[in-house]
Amino acid sequence: MPTSSSDYTLGERICKARDIAGLSTAQLARRLGIKTATLHSWESDRSEPRSNKLVLLAGVLNVSPTWLLVGRGAPPVAEEQTTADIDNMRVALDRVQRHAQALADEIAVLQERLNGS
């Protein structure tokens, strides 16, 4: 299993950066002005982008061309979470906490019943 960015192939780095950018292959291909099949070929290491597309790809993915080519330099970083993402996480956390409390209450009742027997 790769341990650093330089252990990945060019295709793996493109795929990783695309995932972190939150783009589908179709979305990234559209932004680059290429066919989705071409991007699939790059990501599966069947072909490599020309230098002009590599520079454009790096810009769209917010990484350096050097990182894409050889894995040296700053790796891609996920964008900050939006307010909506944070609100959704708070709602989910609240729901899980209420469920956990209900389970804790049920456990306490069952323990009392067992201890009372």
mmCIF file of N, CA and C in Angstrom:
data_model
loop_
_atom_site.group_PDB
_atom_site.id
_atom_site.type_symbol
_atom_site.label_atom_id
_atom_site.label_comp_id
_atom_site.label_asym_id
_atom_site.label_seq_id
_atom_site.Cartn_x
_atom_site.Cartn_y
_atom_site.Cartn_z
ATOM 1 N N MET A 1 0.843 -1.182 0.000
ATOM 2 C CA MET A 1 0.000 0.000 0.000
ATOM 3 C C MET A 1 0.887 1.244 0.000
ATOM 4 N N PRO A 2 0.594 2.207 -0.890
ATOM 5 C CA PRO A 2 1.417 3.414 -0.964
ATOM 6 C C PRO A 2 1.416 4.175 0.356
ATOM 7 N N THR A 3 2.588 4.724 0.702
ATOM 8 C CA THR A 3 2.703 5.458 1.956
ATOM 9 C C THR A 3 2.897 6.945 1.756
ATOM 10 N N SER A 4 3.359 7.346 0.579
ATOM 11 C CA SER A 4 3.517 8.765 0.297
ATOM 12 C C SER A 4 3.026 9.032 -1.118
ATOM 13 N N SER A 5 2.844 10.311 -1.432
ATOM 14 C CA SER A 5 2.335 10.675 -2.754
ATOM 15 C C SER A 5 3.218 10.163 -3.875
ATOM 16 N N SER A 6 4.525 10.071 -3.618
ATOM 17 C CA SER A 6 5.430 9.614 -4.675
ATOM 18 C C SER A 6 5.299 8.113 -4.919
ATOM 19 N N ASP A 7 4.665 7.380 -4.013
ATOM 20 C CA ASP A 7 4.447 5.948 -4.196
ATOM 21 C C ASP A 7 3.271 5.667 -5.128
ATOM 22 N N TYR A 8 2.435 6.668 -5.377
ATOM 23 C CA TYR A 8 1.281 6.512 -6.253
ATOM 24 C C TYR A 8 1.693 6.747 -7.703
ATOM 25 N N THR A 9 0.909 6.224 -8.628
ATOM 26 C CA THR A 9 1.137 6.505 -10.045
ATOM 27 C C THR A 9 0.501 7.855 -10.380
ATOM 28 N N LEU A 10 0.820 8.363 -11.555
ATOM 29 C CA LEU A 10 0.201 9.609 -12.012
ATOM 30 C C LEU A 10 -1.314 9.465 -12.002
ATOM 31 N N GLY A 11 -1.809 8.365 -12.531
ATOM 32 C CA GLY A 11 -3.255 8.146 -12.575
ATOM 33 C C GLY A 11 -3.885 8.130 -11.200
ATOM 34 N N GLU A 12 -3.217 7.491 -10.247
ATOM 35 C CA GLU A 12 -3.731 7.444 -8.875
ATOM 36 C C GLU A 12 -3.748 8.839 -8.250
ATOM 37 N N ARG A 13 -2.719 9.642 -8.539
ATOM 38 C CA ARG A 13 -2.694 11.006 -7.994
ATOM 39 C C ARG A 13 -3.794 11.862 -8.619
ATOM 40 N N ILE A 14 -4.031 11.690 -9.918
ATOM 41 C CA ILE A 14 -5.122 12.440 -10.564
ATOM 42 C C ILE A 14 -6.441 12.064 -9.911
ATOM 43 N N CYS A 15 -6.667 10.780 -9.742
ATOM 44 C CA CYS A 15 -7.918 10.296 -9.150
ATOM 45 C C CYS A 15 -8.084 10.809 -7.714
ATOM 46 N N LYS A 16 -7.007 10.747 -6.936
ATOM 47 C CA LYS A 16 -7.054 11.211 -5.543
ATOM 48 C C LYS A 16 -7.379 12.706 -5.481
ATOM 49 N N ALA A 17 -6.701 13.487 -6.308
ATOM 50 C CA ALA A 17 -6.937 14.937 -6.304
ATOM 51 C C ALA A 17 -8.353 15.256 -6.781
ATOM 52 N N ARG A 18 -8.840 14.506 -7.766
ATOM 53 C CA ARG A 18 -10.212 14.720 -8.260
ATOM 54 C C ARG A 18 -11.220 14.419 -7.165
ATOM 55 N N ASP A 19 -11.002 13.318 -6.438
ATOM 56 C CA ASP A 19 -11.908 12.962 -5.340
ATOM 57 C C ASP A 19 -11.914 14.037 -4.262
ATOM 58 N N ILE A 20 -10.739 14.516 -3.897
ATOM 59 C CA ILE A 20 -10.644 15.545 -2.857
ATOM 60 C C ILE A 20 -11.308 16.841 -3.319
ATOM 61 N N ALA A 21 -11.205 17.117 -4.626
ATOM 62 C CA ALA A 21 -11.850 18.318 -5.170
ATOM 63 C C ALA A 21 -13.366 18.145 -5.265
ATOM 64 N N GLY A 22 -13.835 16.913 -5.063
ATOM 65 C CA GLY A 22 -15.277 16.660 -5.105
ATOM 66 C C GLY A 22 -15.853 16.669 -6.514
ATOM 67 N N LEU A 23 -15.033 16.289 -7.482
ATOM 68 C CA LEU A 23 -15.472 16.295 -8.873
ATOM 69 C C LEU A 23 -15.644 14.874 -9.398
ATOM 70 N N SER A 24 -16.670 14.659 -10.200
ATOM 71 C CA SER A 24 -16.817 13.384 -10.893
ATOM 72 C C SER A 24 -15.889 13.402 -12.106
ATOM 73 N N THR A 25 -15.687 12.245 -12.719
ATOM 74 C CA THR A 25 -14.856 12.215 -13.915
ATOM 75 C C THR A 25 -15.495 13.053 -15.017
ATOM 76 N N ALA A 26 -16.813 12.992 -15.132
ATOM 77 C CA ALA A 26 -17.503 13.780 -16.166
ATOM 78 C C ALA A 26 -17.324 15.276 -15.927
ATOM 79 N N GLN A 27 -17.437 15.705 -14.665
ATOM 80 C CA GLN A 27 -17.278 17.132 -14.348
ATOM 81 C C GLN A 27 -15.864 17.607 -14.658
ATOM 82 N N LEU A 28 -14.867 16.819 -14.258
ATOM 83 C CA LEU A 28 -13.483 17.222 -14.502
ATOM 84 C C LEU A 28 -13.182 17.221 -15.998
ATOM 85 N N ALA A 29 -13.644 16.206 -16.699
ATOM 86 C CA ALA A 29 -13.417 16.154 -18.150
ATOM 87 C C ALA A 29 -14.028 17.374 -18.838
ATOM 88 N N ARG A 30 -15.214 17.743 -18.419
ATOM 89 C CA ARG A 30 -15.887 18.911 -19.006
ATOM 90 C C ARG A 30 -15.060 20.170 -18.762
ATOM 91 N N ARG A 31 -14.548 20.329 -17.545
ATOM 92 C CA ARG A 31 -13.736 21.521 -17.232
ATOM 93 C C ARG A 31 -12.441 21.562 -18.034
ATOM 94 N N LEU A 32 -11.922 20.383 -18.355
ATOM 95 C CA LEU A 32 -10.665 20.310 -19.103
ATOM 96 C C LEU A 32 -10.886 20.352 -20.607
ATOM 97 N N GLY A 33 -12.135 20.194 -21.028
ATOM 98 C CA GLY A 33 -12.433 20.177 -22.458
ATOM 99 C C GLY A 33 -11.980 18.898 -23.138
ATOM 100 N N ILE A 34 -12.073 17.792 -22.398
ATOM 101 C CA ILE A 34 -11.666 16.490 -22.944
ATOM 102 C C ILE A 34 -12.817 15.504 -22.789
ATOM 103 N N LYS A 35 -12.681 14.360 -23.442
ATOM 104 C CA LYS A 35 -13.671 13.301 -23.298
ATOM 105 C C LYS A 35 -13.464 12.586 -21.972
ATOM 106 N N THR A 36 -14.567 12.090 -21.403
ATOM 107 C CA THR A 36 -14.480 11.331 -20.153
ATOM 108 C C THR A 36 -13.577 10.118 -20.330
ATOM 109 N N ALA A 37 -13.643 9.490 -21.501
ATOM 110 C CA ALA A 37 -12.793 8.321 -21.773
ATOM 111 C C ALA A 37 -11.313 8.684 -21.693
ATOM 112 N N THR A 38 -10.964 9.895 -22.119
ATOM 113 C CA THR A 38 -9.568 10.338 -22.040
ATOM 114 C C THR A 38 -9.137 10.434 -20.583
ATOM 115 N N LEU A 39 -9.994 11.020 -19.753
ATOM 116 C CA LEU A 39 -9.676 11.132 -18.327
ATOM 117 C C LEU A 39 -9.568 9.751 -17.697
ATOM 118 N N HIS A 40 -10.462 8.840 -18.060
ATOM 119 C CA HIS A 40 -10.376 7.463 -17.551
ATOM 120 C C HIS A 40 -9.035 6.837 -17.935
ATOM 121 N N SER A 41 -8.568 7.101 -19.145
ATOM 122 C CA SER A 41 -7.269 6.570 -19.586
ATOM 123 C C SER A 41 -6.132 7.128 -18.742
ATOM 124 N N TRP A 42 -6.217 8.424 -18.412
ATOM 125 C CA TRP A 42 -5.189 9.014 -17.558
ATOM 126 C C TRP A 42 -5.214 8.387 -16.175
ATOM 127 N N GLU A 43 -6.429 8.268 -15.602
ATOM 128 C CA GLU A 43 -6.553 7.753 -14.236
ATOM 129 C C GLU A 43 -6.178 6.280 -14.134
ATOM 130 N N SER A 44 -6.307 5.547 -15.217
ATOM 131 C CA SER A 44 -5.943 4.131 -15.193
ATOM 132 C C SER A 44 -4.529 3.897 -15.736
ATOM 133 N N ASP A 45 -3.790 4.982 -15.956
ATOM 134 C CA ASP A 45 -2.393 4.928 -16.413
ATOM 135 C C ASP A 45 -2.226 4.264 -17.778
ATOM 136 N N ARG A 46 -3.256 4.343 -18.621
ATOM 137 C CA ARG A 46 -3.130 3.834 -19.989
ATOM 138 C C ARG A 46 -2.561 4.901 -20.911
ATOM 139 N N SER A 47 -2.689 6.164 -20.503
ATOM 140 C CA SER A 47 -2.083 7.270 -21.251
ATOM 141 C C SER A 47 -1.816 8.403 -20.275
ATOM 142 N N GLU A 48 -1.089 9.423 -20.745
ATOM 143 C CA GLU A 48 -0.753 10.572 -19.906
ATOM 144 C C GLU A 48 -1.167 11.850 -20.602
ATOM 145 N N PRO A 49 -1.525 12.860 -19.827
ATOM 146 C CA PRO A 49 -1.909 14.134 -20.444
ATOM 147 C C PRO A 49 -0.707 14.831 -21.063
ATOM 148 N N ARG A 50 -0.959 15.588 -22.122
ATOM 149 C CA ARG A 50 0.086 16.433 -22.700
ATOM 150 C C ARG A 50 0.387 17.534 -21.700
ATOM 151 N N SER A 51 1.503 18.205 -21.889
ATOM 152 C CA SER A 51 1.942 19.207 -20.909
ATOM 153 C C SER A 51 0.922 20.320 -20.717
ATOM 154 N N ASN A 52 0.286 20.791 -21.793
ATOM 155 C CA ASN A 52 -0.685 21.876 -21.628
ATOM 156 C C ASN A 52 -1.896 21.409 -20.825
ATOM 157 N N LYS A 53 -2.332 20.162 -21.019
ATOM 158 C CA LYS A 53 -3.465 19.635 -20.254
ATOM 159 C C LYS A 53 -3.053 19.331 -18.820
ATOM 160 N N LEU A 54 -1.797 18.928 -18.630
ATOM 161 C CA LEU A 54 -1.311 18.656 -17.281
ATOM 162 C C LEU A 54 -1.340 19.926 -16.438
ATOM 163 N N VAL A 55 -0.909 21.038 -17.020
ATOM 164 C CA VAL A 55 -0.914 22.316 -16.304
ATOM 165 C C VAL A 55 -2.356 22.746 -16.007
ATOM 166 N N LEU A 56 -3.241 22.595 -16.982
ATOM 167 C CA LEU A 56 -4.654 22.925 -16.770
ATOM 168 C C LEU A 56 -5.254 22.020 -15.703
ATOM 169 N N LEU A 57 -4.957 20.734 -15.770
ATOM 170 C CA LEU A 57 -5.447 19.763 -14.790
ATOM 171 C C LEU A 57 -4.988 20.137 -13.384
ATOM 172 N N ALA A 58 -3.715 20.475 -13.244
ATOM 173 C CA ALA A 58 -3.180 20.873 -11.935
ATOM 174 C C ALA A 58 -3.914 22.102 -11.407
ATOM 175 N N GLY A 59 -4.183 23.058 -12.286
ATOM 176 C CA GLY A 59 -4.886 24.263 -11.861
ATOM 177 C C GLY A 59 -6.301 23.972 -11.394
ATOM 178 N N VAL A 60 -7.013 23.151 -12.151
ATOM 179 C CA VAL A 60 -8.395 22.807 -11.782
ATOM 180 C C VAL A 60 -8.424 22.036 -10.467
ATOM 181 N N LEU A 61 -7.431 21.156 -10.260
ATOM 182 C CA LEU A 61 -7.397 20.330 -9.051
ATOM 183 C C LEU A 61 -6.679 21.012 -7.884
ATOM 184 N N ASN A 62 -6.157 22.212 -8.120
ATOM 185 C CA ASN A 62 -5.492 22.992 -7.079
ATOM 186 C C ASN A 62 -4.269 22.276 -6.491
ATOM 187 N N VAL A 63 -3.474 21.675 -7.399
ATOM 188 C CA VAL A 63 -2.209 21.051 -7.009
ATOM 189 C C VAL A 63 -1.155 21.511 -8.002
ATOM 190 N N SER A 64 0.104 21.255 -7.694
ATOM 191 C CA SER A 64 1.163 21.639 -8.635
ATOM 192 C C SER A 64 1.329 20.551 -9.694
ATOM 193 N N PRO A 65 1.769 20.931 -10.887
ATOM 194 C CA PRO A 65 2.065 19.916 -11.899
ATOM 195 C C PRO A 65 3.117 18.912 -11.413
ATOM 196 N N THR A 66 4.058 19.384 -10.619
ATOM 197 C CA THR A 66 5.092 18.498 -10.081
ATOM 198 C C THR A 66 4.484 17.435 -9.176
ATOM 199 N N TRP A 67 3.498 17.835 -8.357
ATOM 200 C CA TRP A 67 2.843 16.850 -7.492
ATOM 201 C C TRP A 67 2.123 15.811 -8.347
ATOM 202 N N LEU A 68 1.446 16.260 -9.387
ATOM 203 C CA LEU A 68 0.757 15.298 -10.255
ATOM 204 C C LEU A 68 1.741 14.333 -10.903
ATOM 205 N N LEU A 69 2.841 14.858 -11.412
ATOM 206 C CA LEU A 69 3.800 14.022 -12.140
ATOM 207 C C LEU A 69 4.567 13.061 -11.248
ATOM 208 N N VAL A 70 5.120 13.554 -10.155
ATOM 209 C CA VAL A 70 6.021 12.723 -9.344
ATOM 210 C C VAL A 70 5.662 12.653 -7.862
ATOM 211 N N GLY A 71 4.616 13.353 -7.452
ATOM 212 C CA GLY A 71 4.199 13.276 -6.053
ATOM 213 C C GLY A 71 5.003 14.122 -5.096
ATOM 214 N N ARG A 72 5.813 15.053 -5.618
ATOM 215 C CA ARG A 72 6.585 15.939 -4.740
ATOM 216 C C ARG A 72 5.865 17.255 -4.597
ATOM 217 N N GLY A 73 5.885 17.783 -3.380
ATOM 218 C CA GLY A 73 5.213 19.047 -3.124
ATOM 219 C C GLY A 73 3.961 18.822 -2.292
ATOM 220 N N ALA A 74 3.164 19.858 -2.193
ATOM 221 C CA ALA A 74 1.975 19.813 -1.345
ATOM 222 C C ALA A 74 0.878 18.965 -1.989
ATOM 223 N N PRO A 75 0.373 17.969 -1.249
ATOM 224 C CA PRO A 75 -0.725 17.165 -1.772
ATOM 225 C C PRO A 75 -2.028 17.973 -1.752
ATOM 226 N N PRO A 76 -3.055 17.482 -2.433
ATOM 227 C CA PRO A 76 -4.327 18.203 -2.421
ATOM 228 C C PRO A 76 -4.935 18.205 -1.031
ATOM 229 N N VAL A 77 -5.636 19.276 -0.730
ATOM 230 C CA VAL A 77 -6.288 19.426 0.561
ATOM 231 C C VAL A 77 -7.773 19.655 0.321
ATOM 232 N N ALA A 78 -8.587 18.961 1.093
ATOM 233 C CA ALA A 78 -10.036 19.128 0.961
ATOM 234 C C ALA A 78 -10.420 20.558 1.309
ATOM 235 N N GLU A 79 -11.404 21.067 0.575
ATOM 236 C CA GLU A 79 -11.878 22.422 0.842
ATOM 237 C C GLU A 79 -12.563 22.473 2.197
ATOM 238 N N GLU A 80 -12.647 23.664 2.747
ATOM 239 C CA GLU A 80 -13.315 23.826 4.027
ATOM 240 C C GLU A 80 -14.765 23.405 3.908
ATOM 241 N N GLN A 81 -15.286 22.914 5.021
ATOM 242 C CA GLN A 81 -16.676 22.492 5.034
ATOM 243 C C GLN A 81 -17.588 23.704 4.968
ATOM 244 N N THR A 82 -18.682 23.550 4.259
ATOM 245 C CA THR A 82 -19.638 24.641 4.155
ATOM 246 C C THR A 82 -20.496 24.684 5.403
ATOM 247 N N THR A 83 -21.185 25.788 5.588
ATOM 248 C CA THR A 83 -22.095 25.932 6.724
ATOM 249 C C THR A 83 -23.177 24.867 6.673
ATOM 250 N N ALA A 84 -23.663 24.559 5.473
ATOM 251 C CA ALA A 84 -24.696 23.529 5.336
ATOM 252 C C ALA A 84 -24.162 22.165 5.771
ATOM 253 N N ASP A 85 -22.906 21.855 5.416
ATOM 254 C CA ASP A 85 -22.308 20.587 5.830
ATOM 255 C C ASP A 85 -22.242 20.512 7.351
ATOM 256 N N ILE A 86 -21.812 21.595 7.971
ATOM 257 C CA ILE A 86 -21.682 21.628 9.426
ATOM 258 C C ILE A 86 -23.052 21.501 10.083
ATOM 259 N N ASP A 87 -24.051 22.204 9.554
ATOM 260 C CA ASP A 87 -25.413 22.096 10.097
ATOM 261 C C ASP A 87 -25.935 20.672 9.979
ATOM 262 N N ASN A 88 -25.691 20.032 8.842
ATOM 263 C CA ASN A 88 -26.129 18.643 8.656
ATOM 264 C C ASN A 88 -25.453 17.708 9.647
ATOM 265 N N MET A 89 -24.155 17.938 9.897
ATOM 266 C CA MET A 89 -23.441 17.108 10.861
ATOM 267 C C MET A 89 -23.980 17.323 12.271
ATOM 268 N N ARG A 90 -24.322 18.574 12.611
ATOM 269 C CA ARG A 90 -24.885 18.848 13.946
ATOM 270 C C ARG A 90 -26.222 18.143 14.137
ATOM 271 N N VAL A 91 -27.064 18.170 13.113
ATOM 272 C CA VAL A 91 -28.365 17.494 13.182
ATOM 273 C C VAL A 91 -28.155 15.991 13.360
ATOM 274 N N ALA A 92 -27.236 15.423 12.579
ATOM 275 C CA ALA A 92 -26.962 13.988 12.672
ATOM 276 C C ALA A 92 -26.386 13.632 14.037
ATOM 277 N N LEU A 93 -25.486 14.458 14.540
ATOM 278 C CA LEU A 93 -24.900 14.217 15.856
ATOM 279 C C LEU A 93 -25.960 14.269 16.941
ATOM 280 N N ASP A 94 -26.850 15.251 16.877
ATOM 281 C CA ASP A 94 -27.935 15.363 17.849
ATOM 282 C C ASP A 94 -28.810 14.109 17.831
ATOM 283 N N ARG A 95 -29.135 13.619 16.630
ATOM 284 C CA ARG A 95 -29.957 12.425 16.489
ATOM 285 C C ARG A 95 -29.247 11.212 17.101
ATOM 286 N N VAL A 96 -27.961 11.067 16.841
ATOM 287 C CA VAL A 96 -27.201 9.941 17.376
ATOM 288 C C VAL A 96 -27.101 10.036 18.898
ATOM 289 N N GLN A 97 -26.901 11.247 19.422
ATOM 290 C CA GLN A 97 -26.812 11.419 20.874
ATOM 291 C C GLN A 97 -28.132 11.070 21.552
ATOM 292 N N ARG A 98 -29.256 11.469 20.946
ATOM 293 C CA ARG A 98 -30.569 11.117 21.516
ATOM 294 C C ARG A 98 -30.757 9.600 21.495
ATOM 295 N N HIS A 99 -30.353 8.974 20.420
ATOM 296 C CA HIS A 99 -30.468 7.521 20.320
ATOM 297 C C HIS A 99 -29.589 6.843 21.376
ATOM 298 N N ALA A 100 -28.374 7.341 21.545
ATOM 299 C CA ALA A 100 -27.459 6.781 22.543
ATOM 300 C C ALA A 100 -28.045 6.935 23.946
ATOM 301 N N GLN A 101 -28.665 8.071 24.226
ATOM 302 C CA GLN A 101 -29.273 8.290 25.540
ATOM 303 C C GLN A 101 -30.443 7.330 25.753
ATOM 304 N N ALA A 102 -31.250 7.116 24.716
ATOM 305 C CA ALA A 102 -32.367 6.179 24.828
ATOM 306 C C ALA A 102 -31.856 4.766 25.105
ATOM 307 N N LEU A 103 -30.772 4.383 24.454
ATOM 308 C CA LEU A 103 -30.191 3.070 24.703
ATOM 309 C C LEU A 103 -29.632 2.968 26.123
ATOM 310 N N ALA A 104 -28.980 4.025 26.580
ATOM 311 C CA ALA A 104 -28.438 4.032 27.944
ATOM 312 C C ALA A 104 -29.577 3.902 28.961
ATOM 313 N N ASP A 105 -30.692 4.611 28.709
ATOM 314 C CA ASP A 105 -31.856 4.513 29.606
ATOM 315 C C ASP A 105 -32.411 3.089 29.606
ATOM 316 N N GLU A 106 -32.502 2.478 28.444
ATOM 317 C CA GLU A 106 -33.018 1.110 28.348
ATOM 318 C C GLU A 106 -32.094 0.127 29.064
ATOM 319 N N ILE A 107 -30.797 0.334 28.930
ATOM 320 C CA ILE A 107 -29.830 -0.517 29.626
ATOM 321 C C ILE A 107 -30.008 -0.393 31.130
ATOM 322 N N ALA A 108 -30.188 0.827 31.615
ATOM 323 C CA ALA A 108 -30.364 1.053 33.051
ATOM 324 C C ALA A 108 -31.612 0.339 33.563
ATOM 325 N N VAL A 109 -32.706 0.409 32.814
ATOM 326 C CA VAL A 109 -33.954 -0.259 33.216
ATOM 327 C C VAL A 109 -33.744 -1.772 33.267
ATOM 328 N N LEU A 110 -33.093 -2.329 32.265
ATOM 329 C CA LEU A 110 -32.855 -3.767 32.237
ATOM 330 C C LEU A 110 -31.945 -4.207 33.378
ATOM 331 N N GLN A 111 -30.933 -3.384 33.688
ATOM 332 C CA GLN A 111 -30.040 -3.719 34.796
ATOM 333 C C GLN A 111 -30.803 -3.711 36.119
ATOM 334 N N GLU A 112 -31.695 -2.724 36.304
ATOM 335 C CA GLU A 112 -32.502 -2.685 37.524
ATOM 336 C C GLU A 112 -33.385 -3.910 37.633
ATOM 337 N N ARG A 113 -33.978 -4.325 36.537
ATOM 338 C CA ARG A 113 -34.850 -5.496 36.546
ATOM 339 C C ARG A 113 -34.057 -6.750 36.875
ATOM 340 N N LEU A 114 -32.844 -6.857 36.317
ATOM 341 C CA LEU A 114 -32.022 -8.025 36.621
ATOM 342 C C LEU A 114 -31.563 -8.029 38.068
ATOM 343 N N ASN A 115 -31.199 -6.880 38.594
ATOM 344 C CA ASN A 115 -30.715 -6.777 39.970
ATOM 345 C C ASN A 115 -31.844 -6.979 40.971
ATOM 346 N N GLY A 116 -33.048 -6.649 40.576
ATOM 347 C CA GLY A 116 -34.219 -6.806 41.449
ATOM 348 C C GLY A 116 -34.720 -8.227 41.502
ATOM 349 N N SER A 117 -34.291 -9.085 40.584
ATOM 350 C CA SER A 117 -34.791 -10.467 40.524
ATOM 351 C C SER A 117 -34.180 -11.324 41.596
#
